[in-house]
């Protein structure tokens, strides 16, 4: 007679074998599986095995009978479910086979359908219309199929019922398939909702391009919980989502609003080159390439070219791609970004800041006055409020004082710029002092606390580019040189605009070249602006993606670019 082992603490009725190494957990299950065996039982792995008592065996036999009945019932249920599933599968297979015999043809006796984009459908209610688009949502309910179709201009709820819902293509339809739908456009019944307030009752439709199902189905490749790296690789599919497409749609309206605002201020748009042979913001961040045997770079800024337009075109602006080879992975940096830059002649520093404030506020007003772009702002950023005017103006020196008063410190660094750590390996934090480059984190923290747009101005000369106009700390007195420069800081984003007055004097510009170790020869055309009728002038650069991140309340600028580029990412 075999011996069966029971361990009430460590055994398992599911995976156990009744052996000493793999005991069962309950005596009842052991009796059910081995009615005539000898049993050894223990309470825990620490106890010794012993024979069960007669009363325990009697109770186990009674419970074993219950286990047998339960398992038999489960087997019968499983068999019935398998049979039903098999019958349902056969029914669906027969249905699919029958569906292949149904061939839809458009009824020529019906009124001719008007082809329309979804955005223009409202004027065609109660009429027959023809719409092309992609299946955005799909739901089957008994013999009715509900589709939400999108065409890039909007979303349309469509209803397939009767014969049009019984075709093979209807029964196997997948998300993201492209379709043609034809039918009568009706206002939705009272108490119901649908995009645009209407729905299409379909009388004819066809697939233009089927999307795959099974493992390669759209939702299997991508969903909201997909890893960020997968979302980046599948950016071309992410763009089909409502949020991503809304951000890009708002970007389009934003660019139009920028242009409307700037042209109303009498600025003319120009298109400078992206291939350049001069630096603007420092050689360490240039993308270098071979240009027919000559060294060339992708532009960091179009500012220098804009300055050359002032004598002939007056105040100018451009919307151009700029490139920065910074190995930066922050949520507000891109290697390629859209750079809106402006340059204005015969102004002073206060004029420059007033212009920046005016065109930004005017741009926001234009967006909010347009019902479509206003709705996009509301959708993406429900709590958005236009910036209050006038913008706060805070000097660099005042900002240093504010940071120290509010206990916002920065990492101490050695001579090579490396963080200094204490004996416990913790980074040493110190107060800010005049001359420090205020770090992005501290700058953003200050802006978020103050909670309003800030013009931070008057940065030390050694922290800024060679072309910026320099002024002493106190006019007419010796001391460190500062610049007539400003950064516009926005809550939740930080810097979105950087601007300055430019050096107008040729000798001062030549001295700046020398101080920075720049060969003036490639800049001959830029220097000539000071030679042939110089003037006081200034300009600025605005990061379109940063502005959009502020406007649409996006966590990162990567969401605000069609195909964002950052270090290591140039796909797709």
Coordinates of C-alpha atoms in Angstrom, one line a residue:
X1 CA 0.0 0.0 0.0
X2 CA 1.4 3.4 -1.0
X3 CA 1.8 6.2 1.5
X4 CA 0.4 9.7 0.7
X5 CA 1.8 12.8 2.5
X6 CA -0.3 15.8 3.6
X7 CA 1.3 19.1 4.7
X8 CA -1.5 21.5 5.8
X9 CA 0.8 24.5 5.7
X10 CA 3.2 24.0 2.8
X11 CA 1.4 21.4 0.6
X12 CA -0.7 22.1 -2.5
X13 CA -3.8 20.4 -3.8
X14 CA -3.1 22.0 -7.2
X15 CA 0.5 21.1 -7.8
X16 CA 1.2 18.5 -5.1
X17 CA 1.8 14.8 -5.9
X18 CA 1.2 13.3 -2.5
X19 CA 4.9 12.6 -2.1
X20 CA 7.1 13.6 0.8
X21 CA 8.8 16.2 -1.5
X22 CA 5.5 17.4 -3.0
X23 CA 2.7 16.8 -0.5
X24 CA -1.0 17.6 -0.8
X25 CA -2.4 20.3 1.5
X26 CA -5.7 18.7 2.6
X27 CA -6.4 15.2 3.8
X28 CA -9.8 15.3 1.9
X29 CA -8.1 15.8 -1.4
X30 CA -5.6 13.0 -0.6
X31 CA -8.5 10.6 0.2
X32 CA -10.3 11.7 -3.1
X33 CA -7.2 11.0 -5.2
X34 CA -6.0 7.8 -3.3
X35 CA -9.0 6.2 -1.4
X36 CA -7.1 3.1 -0.2
X37 CA -3.7 4.6 0.5
X38 CA -2.1 5.0 3.9
X39 CA -1.8 8.7 5.0
X40 CA 0.8 10.7 6.8
X41 CA -0.1 14.2 7.9
X42 CA 1.5 17.2 9.6
X43 CA 0.5 20.8 10.5
X44 CA 3.7 22.4 9.2
X45 CA 7.1 21.7 7.7
X46 CA 8.6 21.9 11.2
X47 CA 6.4 19.1 12.6
X48 CA 6.8 15.4 12.2
X49 CA 4.5 13.3 9.9
X50 CA 2.0 11.1 11.8
X51 CA -1.1 9.0 11.0
X52 CA -4.4 11.0 10.9
X53 CA -6.9 10.2 13.6
X54 CA -10.0 8.1 12.8
X55 CA -12.3 11.2 13.2
X56 CA -10.1 13.2 10.8
X57 CA -10.2 10.3 8.2
X58 CA -14.0 10.1 8.6
X59 CA -14.4 13.8 8.0
X60 CA -11.9 13.7 5.1
X61 CA -13.9 10.9 3.4
X62 CA -17.1 13.0 3.7
X63 CA -15.3 16.1 2.2
X64 CA -13.7 14.0 -0.5
X65 CA -17.2 13.1 -1.7
X66 CA -18.0 16.8 -2.0
X67 CA -14.8 17.4 -3.9
X68 CA -15.7 14.7 -6.4
X69 CA -19.2 16.2 -6.9
X70 CA -17.7 19.7 -7.3
X71 CA -15.1 18.6 -9.8
X72 CA -17.6 16.6 -11.8
X73 CA -19.9 19.6 -11.9
X74 CA -16.9 21.8 -13.1
X75 CA -16.1 19.2 -15.8
X76 CA -19.8 19.2 -17.0
X77 CA -19.8 23.0 -17.0
X78 CA -16.5 23.1 -19.0
X79 CA -17.9 20.6 -21.5
X80 CA -21.1 22.6 -21.9
X81 CA -19.1 25.9 -22.3
X82 CA -16.8 24.3 -24.8
X83 CA -19.8 23.0 -26.7
X84 CA -21.4 26.4 -26.7
X85 CA -18.2 28.1 -27.8
X86 CA -17.8 25.6 -30.5
X87 CA -21.4 26.1 -31.7
X88 CA -20.9 29.9 -31.5
X89 CA -17.6 29.6 -33.5
X90 CA -19.4 27.5 -36.1
X91 CA -22.2 30.0 -36.2
X92 CA -19.8 32.9 -36.8
X93 CA -17.9 30.9 -39.4
X94 CA -21.2 30.2 -41.2
X95 CA -22.1 33.9 -40.8
X96 CA -18.8 34.9 -42.3
X97 CA -19.2 32.5 -45.2
X98 CA -22.7 33.8 -45.8
X99 CA -21.5 37.4 -45.6
X100 CA -19.1 36.9 -48.5
X101 CA -22.2 36.4 -50.7
X102 CA -23.4 39.9 -49.9
X103 CA -22.2 42.5 -52.4
X104 CA -23.1 46.1 -51.7
X105 CA -23.8 48.4 -54.6
X106 CA -24.7 52.1 -54.3
X107 CA -28.4 52.6 -55.0
X108 CA -28.6 54.8 -58.1
X109 CA -32.2 55.7 -57.3
X110 CA -31.2 57.6 -54.2
X111 CA -30.3 61.3 -54.3
X112 CA -26.7 61.9 -55.4
X113 CA -24.4 62.1 -52.3
X114 CA -22.4 65.3 -51.8
X115 CA -18.7 64.7 -51.1
X116 CA -17.7 66.6 -48.0
X117 CA -15.0 66.9 -45.3
X118 CA -16.3 66.2 -41.8
X119 CA -15.7 69.8 -40.7
X120 CA -18.2 71.1 -43.3
X121 CA -21.0 68.6 -42.7
X122 CA -23.4 70.8 -40.7
X123 CA -24.8 72.5 -43.7
X124 CA -25.7 69.1 -45.3
X125 CA -28.0 67.8 -42.5
X126 CA -31.0 65.8 -43.8
X127 CA -29.0 65.3 -47.1
X128 CA -27.1 62.4 -48.5
X129 CA -23.4 62.8 -48.1
X130 CA -20.2 60.9 -49.0
X131 CA -17.2 61.0 -46.5
X132 CA -13.8 59.4 -46.6
X133 CA -11.7 58.8 -43.5
X134 CA -10.2 56.3 -41.0
X135 CA -12.0 54.1 -38.5
X136 CA -11.2 55.8 -35.2
X137 CA -13.6 53.9 -33.0
X138 CA -15.5 50.7 -33.6
X139 CA -18.3 49.1 -31.6
X140 CA -20.7 46.2 -32.5
X141 CA -24.0 45.9 -30.7
X142 CA -26.2 43.0 -31.8
X143 CA -26.8 43.6 -35.5
X144 CA -25.7 47.3 -35.5
X145 CA -22.1 48.6 -36.0
X146 CA -21.2 52.0 -34.6
X147 CA -18.2 53.7 -36.2
X148 CA -16.5 57.0 -35.4
X149 CA -14.7 58.0 -38.6
X150 CA -12.1 60.8 -38.7
X151 CA -10.6 62.6 -41.7
X152 CA -8.3 65.1 -40.1
X153 CA -10.9 67.8 -40.0
X154 CA -13.1 66.2 -37.4
X155 CA -14.9 63.1 -36.2
X156 CA -18.2 61.6 -37.5
X157 CA -20.4 59.0 -35.8
X158 CA -21.8 56.6 -38.4
X159 CA -24.3 53.8 -38.0
X160 CA -24.3 50.6 -40.1
X161 CA -27.4 48.4 -39.7
X162 CA -29.3 45.8 -41.8
X163 CA -27.6 44.6 -45.0
X164 CA -24.7 47.1 -44.9
X165 CA -23.7 45.7 -41.5
X166 CA -23.8 42.1 -42.7
X167 CA -21.0 42.1 -45.3
X168 CA -17.7 40.2 -44.8
X169 CA -15.9 43.5 -44.5
X170 CA -18.3 44.8 -41.9
X171 CA -17.9 41.7 -39.8
X172 CA -14.1 41.8 -40.0
X173 CA -13.6 45.6 -39.9
X174 CA -10.6 46.8 -37.9
X175 CA -9.5 50.1 -36.3
X176 CA -7.5 52.4 -38.6
X177 CA -8.9 51.0 -41.8
X178 CA -9.7 53.7 -44.3
X179 CA -13.3 53.7 -45.5
X180 CA -15.8 55.5 -47.7
X181 CA -19.2 55.9 -46.0
X182 CA -22.3 57.2 -47.8
X183 CA -25.7 57.9 -46.2
X184 CA -28.1 60.4 -44.8
X185 CA -26.8 62.9 -42.2
X186 CA -29.2 63.3 -39.3
X187 CA -29.2 65.4 -36.2
X188 CA -28.7 63.2 -33.2
X189 CA -31.9 62.5 -31.2
X190 CA -32.7 64.6 -28.1
X191 CA -30.6 63.6 -25.1
X192 CA -28.0 61.9 -27.3
X193 CA -24.5 63.3 -28.1
X194 CA -22.2 62.8 -31.1
X195 CA -19.3 64.8 -32.6
X196 CA -20.8 67.8 -34.5
X197 CA -24.3 67.0 -33.1
X198 CA -25.1 64.7 -36.0
X199 CA -24.7 61.1 -37.2
X200 CA -24.6 59.4 -40.6
X201 CA -27.1 56.6 -41.3
X202 CA -25.1 54.6 -43.8
X203 CA -26.7 53.1 -46.9
X204 CA -23.5 52.2 -48.7
X205 CA -19.9 51.9 -47.7
X206 CA -16.6 50.3 -48.7
X207 CA -13.1 49.7 -47.4
X208 CA -10.4 51.7 -49.1
X209 CA -7.5 50.2 -47.2
X210 CA -7.9 47.5 -44.6
X211 CA -5.8 47.7 -41.4
X212 CA -4.5 44.4 -39.9
X213 CA -6.0 42.6 -36.9
X214 CA -4.7 39.9 -34.5
X215 CA -1.2 40.5 -33.3
X216 CA -0.5 43.4 -35.6
X217 CA -3.7 45.2 -34.7
X218 CA -3.3 48.9 -34.0
X219 CA -4.2 48.6 -30.3
X220 CA -1.7 45.7 -29.9
X221 CA 1.1 47.8 -31.2
X222 CA 0.3 51.0 -29.3
X223 CA -1.8 52.2 -26.4
X224 CA -1.7 54.9 -23.7
X225 CA 0.4 52.6 -21.4
X226 CA 3.1 51.9 -24.0
X227 CA 6.7 52.5 -23.0
X228 CA 7.9 56.1 -24.0
X229 CA 10.6 54.5 -26.3
X230 CA 7.9 52.5 -28.1
X231 CA 5.8 55.6 -28.4
X232 CA 8.8 57.4 -29.9
X233 CA 9.5 54.6 -32.4
X234 CA 5.8 54.6 -33.4
X235 CA 5.3 58.4 -33.4
X236 CA 3.7 58.0 -36.9
X237 CA 0.9 56.1 -35.2
X238 CA 0.8 58.2 -32.0
X239 CA -0.1 61.1 -34.3
X240 CA -3.4 59.5 -35.0
X241 CA -4.5 59.9 -31.4
X242 CA -6.9 62.7 -30.4
X243 CA -4.4 64.4 -28.0
X244 CA -1.4 64.3 -30.3
X245 CA -3.3 65.5 -33.3
X246 CA -5.0 68.3 -31.2
X247 CA -1.6 69.6 -30.1
X248 CA -0.3 69.7 -33.7
X249 CA -3.5 71.3 -34.9
X250 CA -3.1 74.0 -32.2
X251 CA 0.5 74.4 -33.3
X252 CA -0.7 75.3 -36.8
X253 CA -3.1 77.9 -35.5
X254 CA -0.3 79.2 -33.2
X255 CA 2.1 79.7 -36.1
X256 CA -0.7 81.6 -38.0
X257 CA -1.4 83.7 -35.0
X258 CA 2.3 84.5 -34.6
X259 CA 2.5 85.7 -38.2
X260 CA -0.7 87.7 -37.9
X261 CA 0.5 89.4 -34.7
X262 CA 4.0 90.2 -36.1
X263 CA 2.8 91.5 -39.4
X264 CA 0.3 93.7 -37.6
X265 CA 3.4 95.2 -35.9
X266 CA 4.9 95.9 -39.4
X267 CA 7.5 93.1 -39.3
X268 CA 8.2 91.3 -42.6
X269 CA 8.8 87.6 -42.8
X270 CA 12.1 86.4 -44.4
X271 CA 13.6 82.9 -44.9
X272 CA 17.2 82.7 -43.9
X273 CA 19.4 79.7 -44.7
X274 CA 19.9 76.6 -42.5
X275 CA 23.4 75.9 -43.8
X276 CA 25.8 78.4 -42.4
X277 CA 29.6 78.9 -41.9
X278 CA 29.4 81.1 -38.7
X279 CA 28.4 80.4 -35.1
X280 CA 26.0 82.4 -33.0
X281 CA 25.6 80.7 -29.7
X282 CA 29.0 78.9 -29.3
X283 CA 31.0 76.4 -31.3
X284 CA 30.4 73.5 -28.8
X285 CA 26.8 73.2 -29.8
X286 CA 27.2 73.2 -33.6
X287 CA 26.4 70.3 -35.9
X288 CA 29.3 70.2 -38.3
X289 CA 29.1 68.8 -41.9
X290 CA 31.2 68.8 -45.1
X291 CA 29.7 71.2 -47.7
X292 CA 31.4 70.4 -51.0
X293 CA 34.8 70.3 -49.3
X294 CA 34.2 73.3 -47.0
X295 CA 33.2 73.2 -43.4
X296 CA 29.6 74.2 -42.7
X297 CA 27.1 73.9 -39.9
X298 CA 23.4 73.6 -39.3
X299 CA 22.3 77.0 -38.0
X300 CA 21.9 77.7 -34.3
X301 CA 20.1 80.9 -35.0
X302 CA 19.1 83.1 -37.9
X303 CA 19.7 86.3 -36.0
X304 CA 22.8 87.4 -37.9
X305 CA 21.0 87.1 -41.2
X306 CA 18.0 89.0 -39.9
X307 CA 20.2 91.9 -38.9
X308 CA 21.4 92.2 -42.5
X309 CA 17.7 92.7 -43.6
X310 CA 17.1 95.8 -41.4
X311 CA 18.5 98.4 -43.8
X312 CA 16.4 97.2 -46.7
X313 CA 13.2 95.6 -45.3
X314 CA 12.9 97.3 -41.9
X315 CA 11.9 95.1 -39.0
X316 CA 11.8 91.4 -39.8
X317 CA 11.1 88.0 -38.5
X318 CA 11.5 84.4 -39.5
X319 CA 10.1 81.0 -38.5
X320 CA 13.0 78.6 -39.1
X321 CA 14.4 75.3 -37.8
X322 CA 17.5 75.8 -35.5
X323 CA 19.8 73.0 -34.3
X324 CA 21.7 72.7 -31.0
X325 CA 24.2 69.9 -30.5
X326 CA 23.7 69.9 -26.7
X327 CA 23.7 66.5 -25.0
X328 CA 20.7 67.6 -23.0
X329 CA 17.8 65.3 -22.2
X330 CA 15.6 67.7 -20.2
X331 CA 11.9 68.0 -20.9
X332 CA 12.3 71.4 -22.5
X333 CA 15.3 70.7 -24.9
X334 CA 15.3 69.5 -28.5
X335 CA 18.2 69.0 -30.9
X336 CA 16.1 70.5 -33.6
X337 CA 13.4 73.0 -32.8
X338 CA 11.3 75.7 -34.5
X339 CA 12.8 79.1 -33.8
X340 CA 10.7 82.2 -34.2
X341 CA 13.2 85.1 -34.4
X342 CA 12.6 88.9 -34.8
X343 CA 15.0 91.8 -35.3
X344 CA 14.0 95.5 -34.9
X345 CA 15.9 98.7 -35.8
X346 CA 16.1 102.1 -34.0
X347 CA 14.8 100.8 -30.6
X348 CA 16.1 100.8 -27.1
X349 CA 16.1 97.9 -24.5
X350 CA 12.7 99.0 -23.1
X351 CA 11.2 99.1 -26.6
X352 CA 12.5 95.5 -27.1
X353 CA 10.8 94.1 -24.0
X354 CA 7.6 96.0 -24.7
X355 CA 7.5 94.6 -28.3
X356 CA 8.0 91.0 -27.0
X357 CA 5.2 91.4 -24.4
X358 CA 2.9 93.0 -27.0
X359 CA 3.3 90.3 -29.7
X360 CA 3.0 87.4 -27.2
X361 CA -0.2 88.8 -25.7
X362 CA -1.6 89.7 -29.1
X363 CA -0.9 86.1 -30.3
X364 CA -2.8 84.7 -27.4
X365 CA -5.7 87.1 -28.0
X366 CA -5.8 86.0 -31.6
X367 CA -5.9 82.3 -30.6
X368 CA -8.7 82.8 -28.0
X369 CA -10.8 85.0 -30.4
X370 CA -10.9 82.1 -33.0
X371 CA -13.6 79.6 -31.8
X372 CA -11.6 76.6 -33.3
X373 CA -8.2 77.4 -31.7
X374 CA -9.9 78.5 -28.5
X375 CA -11.7 75.1 -28.3
X376 CA -8.3 73.4 -28.7
X377 CA -6.8 75.4 -25.9
X378 CA -9.7 74.6 -23.7
X379 CA -9.5 70.9 -24.6
X380 CA -5.8 70.6 -23.9
X381 CA -5.5 73.1 -21.0
X382 CA -8.9 73.7 -19.4
X383 CA -7.5 76.1 -16.8
X384 CA -5.6 78.3 -19.2
X385 CA -5.7 82.0 -18.5
X386 CA -4.1 84.7 -20.8
X387 CA -1.0 86.3 -19.2
X388 CA -1.7 89.4 -17.2
X389 CA 0.0 92.6 -18.3
X390 CA 2.3 94.2 -17.7
X391 CA 4.9 91.4 -17.3
X392 CA 7.0 91.5 -14.2
X393 CA 10.5 92.8 -14.8
X394 CA 13.3 91.5 -12.6
X395 CA 17.0 92.2 -13.0
X396 CA 19.5 89.4 -12.8
X397 CA 20.9 90.9 -9.6
X398 CA 17.4 91.0 -8.1
X399 CA 16.9 87.4 -9.0
X400 CA 20.1 86.3 -7.2
X401 CA 18.8 88.1 -4.1
X402 CA 15.3 86.6 -4.5
X403 CA 16.7 83.0 -4.8
X404 CA 18.9 83.4 -1.7
X405 CA 16.0 84.9 0.3
X406 CA 13.8 81.9 -0.6
X407 CA 16.4 79.3 0.2
X408 CA 16.8 78.1 -3.4
X409 CA 20.4 76.9 -3.8
X410 CA 22.5 75.3 -6.5
X411 CA 25.2 72.6 -6.6
X412 CA 28.7 73.9 -5.8
X413 CA 31.2 73.1 -8.5
X414 CA 35.0 72.8 -8.9
X415 CA 37.1 74.6 -11.4
X416 CA 36.2 72.2 -14.1
X417 CA 32.5 72.5 -13.5
X418 CA 32.0 69.2 -11.7
X419 CA 29.6 69.0 -8.7
X420 CA 31.4 69.0 -5.3
X421 CA 30.3 66.2 -2.9
X422 CA 30.7 66.0 0.9
X423 CA 32.1 63.0 2.8
X424 CA 28.7 61.2 2.5
X425 CA 28.7 61.5 -1.2
X426 CA 25.9 64.2 -1.2
X427 CA 26.2 67.1 -3.6
X428 CA 27.1 70.3 -1.7
X429 CA 24.5 73.1 -2.2
X430 CA 25.4 76.7 -1.9
X431 CA 23.7 80.1 -2.2
X432 CA 23.7 82.0 -5.5
X433 CA 26.1 84.9 -6.1
X434 CA 26.5 87.5 -8.8
X435 CA 28.3 85.9 -11.6
X436 CA 26.6 82.5 -11.4
X437 CA 24.7 81.2 -14.3
X438 CA 21.2 80.6 -12.8
X439 CA 20.4 77.0 -13.4
X440 CA 17.3 75.9 -15.3
X441 CA 15.8 74.2 -12.2
X442 CA 16.2 77.3 -9.9
X443 CA 14.9 79.6 -12.6
X444 CA 11.8 77.5 -13.2
X445 CA 11.2 77.1 -9.4
X446 CA 11.3 80.9 -9.0
X447 CA 8.9 81.4 -11.9
X448 CA 6.5 78.8 -10.6
X449 CA 6.5 80.3 -7.1
X450 CA 5.9 83.9 -8.5
X451 CA 3.3 82.4 -10.9
X452 CA 3.4 85.1 -13.6
X453 CA 5.5 85.9 -16.7
X454 CA 8.9 87.4 -15.8
X455 CA 11.3 89.4 -17.9
X456 CA 14.6 88.4 -16.3
X457 CA 17.1 91.0 -17.6
X458 CA 20.6 92.4 -17.3
X459 CA 22.8 89.2 -17.3
X460 CA 26.6 89.4 -16.8
X461 CA 28.5 89.7 -20.1
X462 CA 30.6 86.6 -19.5
X463 CA 27.4 84.5 -19.5
X464 CA 26.1 85.8 -22.8
X465 CA 26.9 85.7 -26.5
X466 CA 29.5 87.9 -28.1
X467 CA 27.1 90.1 -30.0
X468 CA 25.1 91.5 -27.0
X469 CA 25.3 95.1 -26.1
X470 CA 27.2 95.6 -22.9
X471 CA 26.6 98.2 -20.1
X472 CA 28.3 98.7 -16.7
X473 CA 26.5 97.7 -13.6
X474 CA 26.0 101.4 -12.9
X475 CA 26.1 103.6 -16.0
X476 CA 29.2 105.8 -15.8
X477 CA 30.9 103.8 -13.1
X478 CA 33.6 101.1 -13.2
X479 CA 32.6 97.5 -12.3
X480 CA 31.5 94.3 -13.9
X481 CA 29.9 94.5 -17.3
X482 CA 26.3 93.4 -17.8
X483 CA 24.3 93.1 -21.0
X484 CA 21.1 94.6 -22.2
X485 CA 19.6 91.1 -22.5
X486 CA 16.4 89.4 -21.3
X487 CA 14.8 86.0 -20.9
X488 CA 11.0 85.7 -20.7
X489 CA 10.1 83.1 -18.2
X490 CA 6.7 81.4 -18.1
X491 CA 5.2 79.3 -15.2
X492 CA 5.5 75.5 -15.7
X493 CA 7.9 75.9 -18.7
X494 CA 10.6 78.4 -17.8
X495 CA 12.4 80.4 -20.6
X496 CA 10.5 80.7 -23.8
X497 CA 12.1 83.8 -25.2
X498 CA 15.7 85.1 -25.1
X499 CA 16.5 88.6 -26.5
X500 CA 19.0 91.4 -26.3
X501 CA 20.2 94.7 -27.8
X502 CA 23.0 94.1 -30.3
X503 CA 26.4 95.7 -30.4
X504 CA 26.0 98.7 -32.8
X505 CA 29.6 100.0 -32.8
X506 CA 32.1 98.3 -35.2
X507 CA 35.2 98.7 -32.9
X508 CA 33.2 97.2 -30.0
X509 CA 32.2 94.2 -32.2
X510 CA 35.7 93.6 -33.4
X511 CA 36.9 93.6 -29.7
X512 CA 34.1 91.1 -29.0
X513 CA 35.4 88.8 -31.7
X514 CA 38.9 89.0 -30.3
X515 CA 37.8 88.4 -26.7
X516 CA 35.9 85.2 -27.8
X517 CA 38.7 84.0 -30.0
X518 CA 36.5 84.3 -33.1
X519 CA 38.0 84.8 -36.5
X520 CA 36.3 87.9 -37.9
X521 CA 36.9 87.0 -41.6
X522 CA 33.8 84.7 -42.0
X523 CA 31.7 87.4 -40.4
X524 CA 32.7 90.2 -42.9
X525 CA 29.1 90.5 -44.0
X526 CA 27.8 90.8 -40.5
X527 CA 30.5 93.4 -39.5
X528 CA 29.6 95.5 -42.6
X529 CA 26.2 96.3 -40.9
X530 CA 28.2 98.5 -38.5
X531 CA 30.3 99.9 -41.4
X532 CA 27.5 101.0 -43.7
X533 CA 25.1 103.0 -41.5
X534 CA 24.9 101.4 -38.1
X535 CA 22.0 101.9 -35.7
X536 CA 20.7 100.8 -32.3
X537 CA 18.9 97.5 -32.8
X538 CA 17.8 94.4 -30.9
X539 CA 16.0 91.1 -31.4
X540 CA 14.9 87.9 -29.8
X541 CA 14.3 84.2 -30.4
X542 CA 11.3 82.2 -29.3
X543 CA 11.1 78.4 -29.0
X544 CA 7.8 77.5 -30.7
X545 CA 7.7 74.1 -28.9
X546 CA 8.2 75.7 -25.5
X547 CA 5.5 78.3 -26.2
X548 CA 3.1 75.5 -27.3
X549 CA 4.0 73.4 -24.2
X550 CA 3.0 76.4 -22.0
X551 CA -0.2 77.1 -24.0
X552 CA -1.3 73.5 -24.1
X553 CA 0.0 72.4 -20.7
X554 CA 2.2 69.7 -22.1
X555 CA 4.8 68.1 -19.8
X556 CA 7.5 68.0 -22.4
X557 CA 8.3 69.9 -25.6
X558 CA 8.7 66.5 -27.3
X559 CA 4.9 66.4 -27.5
X560 CA 4.9 69.7 -29.3
X561 CA 6.9 68.7 -32.3
X562 CA 5.8 66.5 -35.3
X563 CA 8.8 64.2 -35.1
X564 CA 11.0 65.4 -32.2
X565 CA 14.7 65.1 -32.2
X566 CA 16.9 64.8 -29.1
X567 CA 20.3 63.2 -28.5
X568 CA 20.2 59.7 -29.8
X569 CA 16.8 60.1 -31.4
X570 CA 16.5 60.7 -35.2
X571 CA 13.8 58.0 -35.8
X572 CA 11.4 57.9 -37.5

